[in-house]
Amino acid sequence: MGVRRSAGRVMAAFLAFSLMATSAAAATGPTVPTGTAPEPDKKTEAERLPGEQAIVFSDLTNSYARESVNHLASLQLISGKKDNLFLPQEAISRQDVFVLLAKVMGVQPKLPREEKYEDVSMNSPYAPYIYGLTELGVLNGRSDGTLGAADPLTRQEMAVILDRLWKAGSGPKQILGKEAYDDEDEIADYAREAVASVTAQGWMKGANGAFRPQGQVTRGDAAVIAERVWNARYQLAEKVDFAVSKTKLTVMAGTSERVEVTRPSGGALPFTPVFAFDHPELGTILPDGTFVAGPSAGKGTLTVNVGFKQVTIPVEITNAPVEPKKDEAKGQDAKGTAEGKQAADAKESGNAAKKADADEKQAEFKDGQASEKTGSPDADKKEQASTTDTGKSELSGDSHSQKAGDGQRTEAVGSQPGSEKAGSKDSDSKAAGSDNAGSKETGSEDAGKKDTDSKNTENNEKDDVNTDSDVDQPSEEDELVNLAPGSFTSVKTFGMADAFFQEVEKQYPGPVGGLVTPSETWTGYNRQFGRKVTVVLPEAKQLERVTLTLKHQRTSGITIPEWMDVEVSPDGKAWYFAGKAKHDVSQAEDAVVERTLTVTLPQVETRYVRVSFPVKVFAFARQLEVWGRDGKGSAAPPVLLPFANQTDPQAVKPLPRRVENMLLAYTGEHGERGTWTKEEFLPMVGYRTTDGYMRDQMFDTILFLPYQTMPATKDRWKQYLDDLYRSNQQLDALNSAMREFNRLRGTLYASPTIENVVLALPYPNSAQTDFGVIDPKKGSLSFNAKQVGEEQAYQNRKQALEWYYGELKKRWDQAGFQYLRLDGIYWFHELVEDAAPKERDLIRHMGSMVHNDSLRYYWIPYFGAPGLSEWKSLYFDNAFLQPTYYTDKPVPLERIQGTVEVMQKYSMDVEIEGDDRMYRDPKFYQLYYNQLIAARKAGMDKNNIHAYYFGSKTLLIAANSDDPVIRAIYDDTYKWMRGKFEQDEYYLPEEIPVNK
């Protein structure tokens, strides 16, 4: 694009008018057409998930159900018929629909206790799902005692089942729009509300204005509807909102306390809550959220899971009060009186009352502990031995099947006795390596709270009462047993396996029989991002607890994984996320530490269990235990879990796309200008063509920062945090935008693009004398050196920033954004304030905290700012020079070129500036382009990290504009990002483009 010197003032005036008119029109934001995603069956081998198969059905070429069928088939939720046919137009039976819907909703199957339907025997493979739906109140059967299991399903019946199922799963309320069908009179009265509901939800819409209520549901129909439900359920798991009754749990030894999990908006939770604890020797967490403390004092971490999200709660077990000795009591006159005796009796009764509420739960805890002891031999005893089965895997066709060289270590416990492999090293063996490797969750309430299952709840409550009353003498079948020893296990790496690291790993093979063997010997895992360990039980059992012991020995490169995930599957194909366990051991801890991470399952009946954990350099593990009931098990409420997360937690995150283009997003004030939505973020994170397709990623990083006008007070800082983490805006909106971006790009379920996020530290202004109270003992903090002295002012500023940073990180960890990655922290002040108390020390201190969390430290000083030249000594990883072009004074080319020279001199990165004036004033339009040209001439468009300041959402106007000149600003910015911007000549005053 060359410079047009003949445009003159007339064209300049035209440009200004055109830009203003288009700006006003574009501000409303036009409807964005959606792009098309690549077809699932065209994925390459590298794009497929572990266990995801290339499905090809020869009769789906022109079928409306093609994408839905292929997606569900890749998740192993549906299958075809013989000869690679799916037969989408063939009618589907009621029982097949019920099983499919149960699976996509996450309703866990239940072994029936009595036969309710004459045509669904207790031994039928359909029975566990059908009886699970029955307990939820979704299925009732017919008056003749049958379910009509093998009959076809009508469309209005499908609507009724869908509506009941979504309500039972506590999904968001449907907005009942009035969409009339031409054949509405044909819809039965009992189905009218359900049809309206599923229509509003977008799950069933009919065709050509007709719903066809008596029409049969075909196999293609079922797949399309089921995938829509699957997507809605998966999104709900990502964004589920829940609250816990405790922010900290303090329990006296030998007593119990219950953690309540509720939905802030009211009603039941959409997924069953799952609890985890990292110190089972201190106590246990029961499936209902009751924490039962053991006899010893100590501290631990409780993790509450709902959907894919977690909240961690610190737990402290305190010692029980010591009772005075009898002879001491007799020696006191006061206690010899009737009043003294009465007081002593009252105290004794009070102490007993504190423990009474936990007696039944404590008995169950002791029974479980006793079972553990009988299941785990002493260290001096011989370990259970076995041979490794190298034969055919039980998991035929599953991702865990044994394949040579695919990164799996397969262990099958045999019956032949033997000794552990000679020379296997214990945990004290040195594990060579540095600590710089990369590494990096349902909840209906008790069924009694559901209107659809009140009768079952009454029975369950009676069963619970009877069980608790007999807990001192449990029946044999109710005792918890470690079911893992002797089970088939397989171990697989996250992502691709590495032959070199596998050779290193062979030095720490663990006990014969694998990780499930009761043994004190550690198994070592070396790098390769993480491991997935699958345990296959001989048959389905009612499970209640999964535990794994891990070791931390930093000096040998051994660190405890940051988390442990547990997933369950009834068939080894469709997997469901049960819960995540976390701990409080610092990665920088020098002492040798052991932790047993425990996930308490909500009495789910299943056969397959998968445990996953990340590995940085080395992870040492032992005694993977799966505790359940070997007998029939006890009655338990229905369990709803989310489908397992489709993104491999380490395959995409260890090597994320580096920060290249960072957009500054101001939030927290100025109404709509400071509130970002999903729709506004979408054309910023993805480059959207004029015809609406998402061609590529655009800004790979978003820097969230407050406006300069935010005062330095605790209340305002907290308000900014609240706004930053509020639902459906800011960070949450960005996460939703990235989900939609990946959906449009066809990468949502295979290898999703993750957006980098940088969060700002607000500046503790040294003039502030009343920041607010952090420590009640110290009162409100003053940052003013004249008032409290330089050292105290520095300490107060540091304390305020440490508090804020802690809150910022805690909320980030709790949010669990699926498509965002916290890359770094931004120092907000644009200069080094020499008048502020120990400013440089404060900057460096916060930099050290940021680096300790493996995050990057960013700064954007303005042109000529004090401290600019010393940015590296202030611990910043990257500093962008703010050119400060946007003033009322003219900016000559020499100034632009001089700014580039300063960047190069001090090895700084580039900030590109623009605001809404470039849409209405040719001078600022030219200035924007001249920045791009100058940086390109210096090679900084390709070799540097770039930050972009566009005021408040300015670039959105260009992205949404129909004016080709304005739209070109968006397009040219993208080209510049990709090194494809080709303009070499600067714009001179009054020069403008013509039909760019």
PDB file of C-alpha atoms in Angstrom, residues 153-395:
ATOM      1  CA  LEU A 153     -39.455 -43.601  21.134  1.00  0.00           C
ATOM      2  CA  THR A 154     -41.704 -40.828  19.872  1.00  0.00           C
ATOM      3  CA  ARG A 155     -40.433 -37.278  19.611  1.00  0.00           C
ATOM      4  CA  GLN A 156     -42.797 -35.960  22.270  1.00  0.00           C
ATOM      5  CA  GLU A 157     -41.719 -38.756  24.613  1.00  0.00           C
ATOM      6  CA  MET A 158     -38.137 -37.762  23.934  1.00  0.00           C
ATOM      7  CA  ALA A 159     -38.965 -34.170  24.876  1.00  0.00           C
ATOM      8  CA  VAL A 160     -40.499 -35.287  28.181  1.00  0.00           C
ATOM      9  CA  ILE A 161     -37.479 -37.435  29.070  1.00  0.00           C
ATOM     10  CA  LEU A 162     -35.071 -34.644  28.164  1.00  0.00           C
ATOM     11  CA  ASP A 163     -36.969 -32.094  30.235  1.00  0.00           C
ATOM     12  CA  ARG A 164     -37.107 -34.389  33.283  1.00  0.00           C
ATOM     13  CA  LEU A 165     -33.468 -35.280  32.951  1.00  0.00           C
ATOM     14  CA  TRP A 166     -32.259 -31.684  32.721  1.00  0.00           C
ATOM     15  CA  LYS A 167     -34.327 -30.715  35.752  1.00  0.00           C
ATOM     16  CA  ALA A 168     -33.049 -33.711  37.701  1.00  0.00           C
ATOM     17  CA  GLY A 169     -29.527 -32.601  36.863  1.00  0.00           C
ATOM     18  CA  SER A 170     -30.327 -29.078  38.080  1.00  0.00           C
ATOM     19  CA  GLY A 171     -29.429 -27.494  34.760  1.00  0.00           C
ATOM     20  CA  PRO A 172     -30.032 -23.771  34.160  1.00  0.00           C
ATOM     21  CA  LYS A 173     -33.684 -22.865  33.825  1.00  0.00           C
ATOM     22  CA  GLN A 174     -34.921 -22.736  30.277  1.00  0.00           C
ATOM     23  CA  ILE A 175     -36.379 -19.506  28.957  1.00  0.00           C
ATOM     24  CA  LEU A 176     -39.721 -20.654  27.644  1.00  0.00           C
ATOM     25  CA  GLY A 177     -40.152 -18.752  24.420  1.00  0.00           C
ATOM     26  CA  LYS A 178     -43.405 -18.979  22.533  1.00  0.00           C
ATOM     27  CA  GLU A 179     -42.452 -20.765  19.325  1.00  0.00           C
ATOM     28  CA  ALA A 180     -45.592 -22.158  17.740  1.00  0.00           C
ATOM     29  CA  TYR A 181     -45.490 -25.298  15.610  1.00  0.00           C
ATOM     30  CA  ASP A 182     -47.915 -25.913  12.762  1.00  0.00           C
ATOM     31  CA  ASP A 183     -48.846 -29.246  14.316  1.00  0.00           C
ATOM     32  CA  GLU A 184     -49.043 -27.975  17.899  1.00  0.00           C
ATOM     33  CA  ASP A 185     -52.574 -29.404  18.284  1.00  0.00           C
ATOM     34  CA  GLU A 186     -51.139 -32.875  17.795  1.00  0.00           C
ATOM     35  CA  ILE A 187     -48.850 -32.573  20.866  1.00  0.00           C
ATOM     36  CA  ALA A 188     -50.272 -34.441  23.863  1.00  0.00           C
ATOM     37  CA  ASP A 189     -51.194 -32.346  26.898  1.00  0.00           C
ATOM     38  CA  TYR A 190     -48.623 -34.101  29.105  1.00  0.00           C
ATOM     39  CA  ALA A 191     -45.831 -33.184  26.688  1.00  0.00           C
ATOM     40  CA  ARG A 192     -46.674 -29.561  25.848  1.00  0.00           C
ATOM     41  CA  GLU A 193     -44.561 -27.940  28.524  1.00  0.00           C
ATOM     42  CA  ALA A 194     -41.636 -30.276  27.829  1.00  0.00           C
ATOM     43  CA  VAL A 195     -41.760 -29.568  24.086  1.00  0.00           C
ATOM     44  CA  ALA A 196     -41.713 -25.823  24.759  1.00  0.00           C
ATOM     45  CA  SER A 197     -38.823 -26.310  27.159  1.00  0.00           C
ATOM     46  CA  VAL A 198     -36.557 -28.361  24.894  1.00  0.00           C
ATOM     47  CA  THR A 199     -37.371 -26.010  22.017  1.00  0.00           C
ATOM     48  CA  ALA A 200     -36.240 -23.020  24.072  1.00  0.00           C
ATOM     49  CA  GLN A 201     -33.127 -24.955  25.060  1.00  0.00           C
ATOM     50  CA  GLY A 202     -32.336 -25.583  21.402  1.00  0.00           C
ATOM     51  CA  TRP A 203     -32.240 -29.366  21.735  1.00  0.00           C
ATOM     52  CA  MET A 204     -35.269 -30.173  19.545  1.00  0.00           C
ATOM     53  CA  LYS A 205     -36.632 -27.832  16.900  1.00  0.00           C
ATOM     54  CA  GLY A 206     -38.575 -29.899  14.423  1.00  0.00           C
ATOM     55  CA  ALA A 207     -38.436 -29.197  10.700  1.00  0.00           C
ATOM     56  CA  ASN A 208     -40.354 -26.982   8.271  1.00  0.00           C
ATOM     57  CA  GLY A 209     -42.402 -25.500  11.091  1.00  0.00           C
ATOM     58  CA  ALA A 210     -43.601 -28.882  12.396  1.00  0.00           C
ATOM     59  CA  PHE A 211     -42.527 -30.731  15.532  1.00  0.00           C
ATOM     60  CA  ARG A 212     -43.941 -34.146  14.496  1.00  0.00           C
ATOM     61  CA  PRO A 213     -44.724 -35.275  18.074  1.00  0.00           C
ATOM     62  CA  GLN A 214     -45.713 -38.800  17.013  1.00  0.00           C
ATOM     63  CA  GLY A 215     -42.717 -39.237  14.768  1.00  0.00           C
ATOM     64  CA  GLN A 216     -40.126 -41.766  15.807  1.00  0.00           C
ATOM     65  CA  VAL A 217     -36.708 -40.690  17.056  1.00  0.00           C
ATOM     66  CA  THR A 218     -34.039 -42.015  14.710  1.00  0.00           C
ATOM     67  CA  ARG A 219     -30.483 -42.975  15.521  1.00  0.00           C
ATOM     68  CA  GLY A 220     -29.297 -39.776  13.839  1.00  0.00           C
ATOM     69  CA  ASP A 221     -31.804 -37.686  15.834  1.00  0.00           C
ATOM     70  CA  ALA A 222     -30.629 -39.266  19.081  1.00  0.00           C
ATOM     71  CA  ALA A 223     -26.974 -38.522  18.320  1.00  0.00           C
ATOM     72  CA  VAL A 224     -27.637 -34.868  17.467  1.00  0.00           C
ATOM     73  CA  ILE A 225     -29.764 -34.320  20.583  1.00  0.00           C
ATOM     74  CA  ALA A 226     -27.338 -36.187  22.827  1.00  0.00           C
ATOM     75  CA  GLU A 227     -24.374 -34.151  21.635  1.00  0.00           C
ATOM     76  CA  ARG A 228     -26.250 -30.930  22.346  1.00  0.00           C
ATOM     77  CA  VAL A 229     -26.945 -32.138  25.872  1.00  0.00           C
ATOM     78  CA  TRP A 230     -23.320 -33.257  26.220  1.00  0.00           C
ATOM     79  CA  ASN A 231     -22.071 -29.802  25.256  1.00  0.00           C
ATOM     80  CA  ALA A 232     -24.458 -28.043  27.627  1.00  0.00           C
ATOM     81  CA  ARG A 233     -23.462 -30.362  30.452  1.00  0.00           C
ATOM     82  CA  TYR A 234     -19.765 -29.961  29.753  1.00  0.00           C
ATOM     83  CA  GLN A 235     -20.045 -26.158  29.785  1.00  0.00           C
ATOM     84  CA  LEU A 236     -22.014 -26.326  33.033  1.00  0.00           C
ATOM     85  CA  ALA A 237     -19.196 -28.354  34.607  1.00  0.00           C
ATOM     86  CA  GLU A 238     -16.703 -25.696  33.573  1.00  0.00           C
ATOM     87  CA  LYS A 239     -18.720 -22.791  34.992  1.00  0.00           C
ATOM     88  CA  VAL A 240     -20.616 -24.334  37.904  1.00  0.00           C
ATOM     89  CA  ASP A 241     -21.135 -21.893  40.765  1.00  0.00           C
ATOM     90  CA  PHE A 242     -21.074 -23.236  44.303  1.00  0.00           C
ATOM     91  CA  ALA A 243     -20.313 -22.110  47.859  1.00  0.00           C
ATOM     92  CA  VAL A 244     -18.899 -23.924  50.896  1.00  0.00           C
ATOM     93  CA  SER A 245     -19.936 -23.298  54.492  1.00  0.00           C
ATOM     94  CA  LYS A 246     -16.358 -23.104  55.793  1.00  0.00           C
ATOM     95  CA  THR A 247     -13.378 -21.049  54.775  1.00  0.00           C
ATOM     96  CA  LYS A 248     -11.302 -22.814  57.416  1.00  0.00           C
ATOM     97  CA  LEU A 249     -12.133 -26.053  59.223  1.00  0.00           C
ATOM     98  CA  THR A 250     -11.083 -26.356  62.875  1.00  0.00           C
ATOM     99  CA  VAL A 251     -12.017 -29.683  64.454  1.00  0.00           C
ATOM    100  CA  MET A 252     -11.190 -31.038  67.894  1.00  0.00           C
ATOM    101  CA  ALA A 253      -9.501 -34.430  67.876  1.00  0.00           C
ATOM    102  CA  GLY A 254     -12.053 -37.238  68.091  1.00  0.00           C
ATOM    103  CA  THR A 255     -14.968 -35.090  66.881  1.00  0.00           C
ATOM    104  CA  SER A 256     -16.462 -34.265  63.503  1.00  0.00           C
ATOM    105  CA  GLU A 257     -17.626 -31.287  61.493  1.00  0.00           C
ATOM    106  CA  ARG A 258     -19.627 -31.180  58.273  1.00  0.00           C
ATOM    107  CA  VAL A 259     -18.833 -29.001  55.272  1.00  0.00           C
ATOM    108  CA  GLU A 260     -22.001 -27.925  53.474  1.00  0.00           C
ATOM    109  CA  VAL A 261     -21.840 -27.312  49.729  1.00  0.00           C
ATOM    110  CA  THR A 262     -24.639 -25.200  48.278  1.00  0.00           C
ATOM    111  CA  ARG A 263     -25.642 -23.368  45.134  1.00  0.00           C
ATOM    112  CA  PRO A 264     -25.708 -19.574  45.677  1.00  0.00           C
ATOM    113  CA  SER A 265     -28.643 -19.183  43.312  1.00  0.00           C
ATOM    114  CA  GLY A 266     -30.587 -21.803  45.274  1.00  0.00           C
ATOM    115  CA  GLY A 267     -31.712 -25.297  44.425  1.00  0.00           C
ATOM    116  CA  ALA A 268     -29.722 -28.469  44.066  1.00  0.00           C
ATOM    117  CA  LEU A 269     -26.218 -28.660  42.679  1.00  0.00           C
ATOM    118  CA  PRO A 270     -25.869 -29.956  39.109  1.00  0.00           C
ATOM    119  CA  PHE A 271     -23.073 -32.358  40.066  1.00  0.00           C
ATOM    120  CA  THR A 272     -22.418 -34.437  43.152  1.00  0.00           C
ATOM    121  CA  PRO A 273     -19.805 -32.784  45.428  1.00  0.00           C
ATOM    122  CA  VAL A 274     -16.617 -34.799  45.844  1.00  0.00           C
ATOM    123  CA  PHE A 275     -14.208 -34.229  48.739  1.00  0.00           C
ATOM    124  CA  ALA A 276     -10.485 -34.859  49.015  1.00  0.00           C
ATOM    125  CA  PHE A 277      -7.964 -34.673  51.889  1.00  0.00           C
ATOM    126  CA  ASP A 278      -4.186 -34.898  52.005  1.00  0.00           C
ATOM    127  CA  HIS A 279      -3.634 -36.259  55.550  1.00  0.00           C
ATOM    128  CA  PRO A 280      -5.676 -39.457  56.148  1.00  0.00           C
ATOM    129  CA  GLU A 281      -3.614 -40.170  59.269  1.00  0.00           C
ATOM    130  CA  LEU A 282      -5.215 -37.062  60.801  1.00  0.00           C
ATOM    131  CA  GLY A 283      -8.785 -37.800  59.777  1.00  0.00           C
ATOM    132  CA  THR A 284     -11.092 -38.742  56.962  1.00  0.00           C
ATOM    133  CA  ILE A 285     -13.696 -36.960  54.900  1.00  0.00           C
ATOM    134  CA  LEU A 286     -16.896 -38.900  54.301  1.00  0.00           C
ATOM    135  CA  PRO A 287     -18.926 -38.773  51.080  1.00  0.00           C
ATOM    136  CA  ASP A 288     -21.494 -36.410  52.637  1.00  0.00           C
ATOM    137  CA  GLY A 289     -18.833 -33.836  53.571  1.00  0.00           C
ATOM    138  CA  THR A 290     -18.464 -34.833  57.221  1.00  0.00           C
ATOM    139  CA  PHE A 291     -14.869 -34.552  58.362  1.00  0.00           C
ATOM    140  CA  VAL A 292     -14.035 -37.035  61.138  1.00  0.00           C
ATOM    141  CA  ALA A 293     -10.915 -36.093  63.053  1.00  0.00           C
ATOM    142  CA  GLY A 294      -8.564 -38.752  64.349  1.00  0.00           C
ATOM    143  CA  PRO A 295      -6.889 -38.684  67.786  1.00  0.00           C
ATOM    144  CA  SER A 296      -3.890 -36.541  66.784  1.00  0.00           C
ATOM    145  CA  ALA A 297      -3.527 -32.790  66.224  1.00  0.00           C
ATOM    146  CA  GLY A 298      -2.236 -31.489  62.908  1.00  0.00           C
ATOM    147  CA  LYS A 299      -2.983 -29.556  59.737  1.00  0.00           C
ATOM    148  CA  GLY A 300      -4.088 -30.549  56.259  1.00  0.00           C
ATOM    149  CA  THR A 301      -5.857 -29.385  53.127  1.00  0.00           C
ATOM    150  CA  LEU A 302      -9.433 -30.272  52.179  1.00  0.00           C
ATOM    151  CA  THR A 303     -10.439 -29.939  48.522  1.00  0.00           C
ATOM    152  CA  VAL A 304     -14.108 -29.575  47.544  1.00  0.00           C
ATOM    153  CA  ASN A 305     -14.911 -30.509  43.934  1.00  0.00           C
ATOM    154  CA  VAL A 306     -18.065 -29.640  42.012  1.00  0.00           C
ATOM    155  CA  GLY A 307     -17.913 -30.179  38.275  1.00  0.00           C
ATOM    156  CA  PHE A 308     -14.451 -29.183  37.113  1.00  0.00           C
ATOM    157  CA  LYS A 309     -14.013 -26.526  39.794  1.00  0.00           C
ATOM    158  CA  GLN A 310     -12.411 -26.757  43.236  1.00  0.00           C
ATOM    159  CA  VAL A 311     -12.219 -24.858  46.501  1.00  0.00           C
ATOM    160  CA  THR A 312      -9.465 -25.648  49.012  1.00  0.00           C
ATOM    161  CA  ILE A 313     -10.070 -25.331  52.760  1.00  0.00           C
ATOM    162  CA  PRO A 314      -7.276 -25.414  55.367  1.00  0.00           C
ATOM    163  CA  VAL A 315      -7.994 -27.959  58.114  1.00  0.00           C
ATOM    164  CA  GLU A 316      -6.643 -27.863  61.651  1.00  0.00           C
ATOM    165  CA  ILE A 317      -7.203 -30.653  64.174  1.00  0.00           C
ATOM    166  CA  THR A 318      -6.752 -29.430  67.745  1.00  0.00           C
ATOM    167  CA  ASN A 319      -6.092 -31.450  70.879  1.00  0.00           C
ATOM    168  CA  ALA A 320      -9.036 -32.318  73.132  1.00  0.00           C
ATOM    169  CA  PRO A 321      -9.018 -30.475  76.512  1.00  0.00           C
ATOM    170  CA  VAL A 322      -7.232 -32.354  79.297  1.00  0.00           C
ATOM    171  CA  GLU A 323      -9.491 -33.467  82.154  1.00  0.00           C
ATOM    172  CA  PRO A 324      -8.159 -32.652  85.681  1.00  0.00           C
ATOM    173  CA  LYS A 325      -7.013 -35.564  87.820  1.00  0.00           C
ATOM    174  CA  LYS A 326      -9.414 -36.836  90.467  1.00  0.00           C
ATOM    175  CA  ASP A 327      -7.068 -36.201  93.392  1.00  0.00           C
ATOM    176  CA  GLU A 328      -6.519 -32.617  92.204  1.00  0.00           C
ATOM    177  CA  ALA A 329     -10.248 -32.124  92.022  1.00  0.00           C
ATOM    178  CA  LYS A 330     -10.691 -33.412  95.584  1.00  0.00           C
ATOM    179  CA  GLY A 331      -8.075 -30.971  96.860  1.00  0.00           C
ATOM    180  CA  GLN A 332     -10.077 -27.979  95.774  1.00  0.00           C
ATOM    181  CA  ASP A 333     -12.694 -26.783  98.280  1.00  0.00           C
ATOM    182  CA  ALA A 334     -14.873 -25.252  95.645  1.00  0.00           C
ATOM    183  CA  LYS A 335     -15.282 -28.531  93.851  1.00  0.00           C
ATOM    184  CA  GLY A 336     -16.162 -30.228  97.132  1.00  0.00           C
ATOM    185  CA  THR A 337     -19.320 -28.213  97.374  1.00  0.00           C
ATOM    186  CA  ALA A 338     -22.576 -29.153  95.691  1.00  0.00           C
ATOM    187  CA  GLU A 339     -22.135 -26.232  93.315  1.00  0.00           C
ATOM    188  CA  GLY A 340     -18.626 -27.349  92.441  1.00  0.00           C
ATOM    189  CA  LYS A 341     -19.813 -30.902  91.806  1.00  0.00           C
ATOM    190  CA  GLN A 342     -22.613 -29.605  89.651  1.00  0.00           C
ATOM    191  CA  ALA A 343     -20.199 -27.478  87.628  1.00  0.00           C
ATOM    192  CA  ALA A 344     -17.814 -30.373  87.192  1.00  0.00           C
ATOM    193  CA  ASP A 345     -20.645 -32.634  86.056  1.00  0.00           C
ATOM    194  CA  ALA A 346     -21.779 -29.992  83.598  1.00  0.00           C
ATOM    195  CA  LYS A 347     -18.265 -29.671  82.214  1.00  0.00           C
ATOM    196  CA  GLU A 348     -17.957 -33.412  81.829  1.00  0.00           C
ATOM    197  CA  SER A 349     -21.331 -33.554  80.095  1.00  0.00           C
ATOM    198  CA  GLY A 350     -20.314 -30.713  77.818  1.00  0.00           C
ATOM    199  CA  ASN A 351     -17.139 -32.471  76.756  1.00  0.00           C
ATOM    200  CA  ALA A 352     -19.087 -35.639  76.123  1.00  0.00           C
ATOM    201  CA  ALA A 353     -21.641 -33.728  74.075  1.00  0.00           C
ATOM    202  CA  LYS A 354     -18.919 -32.338  71.869  1.00  0.00           C
ATOM    203  CA  LYS A 355     -17.915 -35.860  70.948  1.00  0.00           C
ATOM    204  CA  ALA A 356     -21.370 -37.450  70.840  1.00  0.00           C
ATOM    205  CA  ASP A 357     -22.243 -36.174  67.396  1.00  0.00           C
ATOM    206  CA  ALA A 358     -19.182 -37.882  65.966  1.00  0.00           C
ATOM    207  CA  ASP A 359     -19.441 -41.289  67.670  1.00  0.00           C
ATOM    208  CA  GLU A 360     -21.163 -43.021  64.779  1.00  0.00           C
ATOM    209  CA  LYS A 361     -18.958 -41.408  62.130  1.00  0.00           C
ATOM    210  CA  GLN A 362     -15.841 -42.069  64.224  1.00  0.00           C
ATOM    211  CA  ALA A 363     -16.793 -45.727  64.480  1.00  0.00           C
ATOM    212  CA  GLU A 364     -16.992 -45.915  60.701  1.00  0.00           C
ATOM    213  CA  PHE A 365     -13.632 -44.146  60.466  1.00  0.00           C
ATOM    214  CA  LYS A 366     -12.061 -46.643  62.870  1.00  0.00           C
ATOM    215  CA  ASP A 367     -13.534 -49.546  60.940  1.00  0.00           C
ATOM    216  CA  GLY A 368     -12.002 -48.147  57.777  1.00  0.00           C
ATOM    217  CA  GLN A 369      -8.651 -47.658  59.494  1.00  0.00           C
ATOM    218  CA  ALA A 370      -8.755 -51.193  60.766  1.00  0.00           C
ATOM    219  CA  SER A 371      -9.492 -52.448  57.283  1.00  0.00           C
ATOM    220  CA  GLU A 372      -6.530 -50.474  55.976  1.00  0.00           C
ATOM    221  CA  LYS A 373      -4.232 -51.986  58.555  1.00  0.00           C
ATOM    222  CA  THR A 374      -5.302 -55.501  57.762  1.00  0.00           C
ATOM    223  CA  GLY A 375      -4.861 -54.794  54.056  1.00  0.00           C
ATOM    224  CA  SER A 376      -1.355 -53.301  54.371  1.00  0.00           C
ATOM    225  CA  PRO A 377       1.449 -55.516  55.642  1.00  0.00           C
ATOM    226  CA  ASP A 378       4.213 -54.246  57.897  1.00  0.00           C
ATOM    227  CA  ALA A 379       7.364 -53.022  56.232  1.00  0.00           C
ATOM    228  CA  ASP A 380       9.258 -56.048  57.537  1.00  0.00           C
ATOM    229  CA  LYS A 381       6.921 -58.511  55.894  1.00  0.00           C
ATOM    230  CA  LYS A 382       7.574 -59.883  52.453  1.00  0.00           C
ATOM    231  CA  GLU A 383       5.946 -57.924  49.650  1.00  0.00           C
ATOM    232  CA  GLN A 384       3.297 -59.494  47.541  1.00  0.00           C
ATOM    233  CA  ALA A 385       4.968 -60.804  44.422  1.00  0.00           C
ATOM    234  CA  SER A 386       3.823 -61.605  40.969  1.00  0.00           C
ATOM    235  CA  THR A 387       4.924 -61.853  37.414  1.00  0.00           C
ATOM    236  CA  THR A 388       4.247 -59.244  34.759  1.00  0.00           C
ATOM    237  CA  ASP A 389       1.653 -60.227  32.251  1.00  0.00           C
ATOM    238  CA  THR A 390       2.841 -59.290  28.812  1.00  0.00           C
ATOM    239  CA  GLY A 391      -0.098 -60.878  27.125  1.00  0.00           C
ATOM    240  CA  LYS A 392      -3.193 -59.332  25.648  1.00  0.00           C
ATOM    241  CA  SER A 393      -4.665 -56.380  27.549  1.00  0.00           C
ATOM    242  CA  GLU A 394      -8.111 -56.582  29.076  1.00  0.00           C
ATOM    243  CA  LEU A 395      -8.816 -53.095  27.806  1.00  0.00           C
TER     244      LEU A 395
END
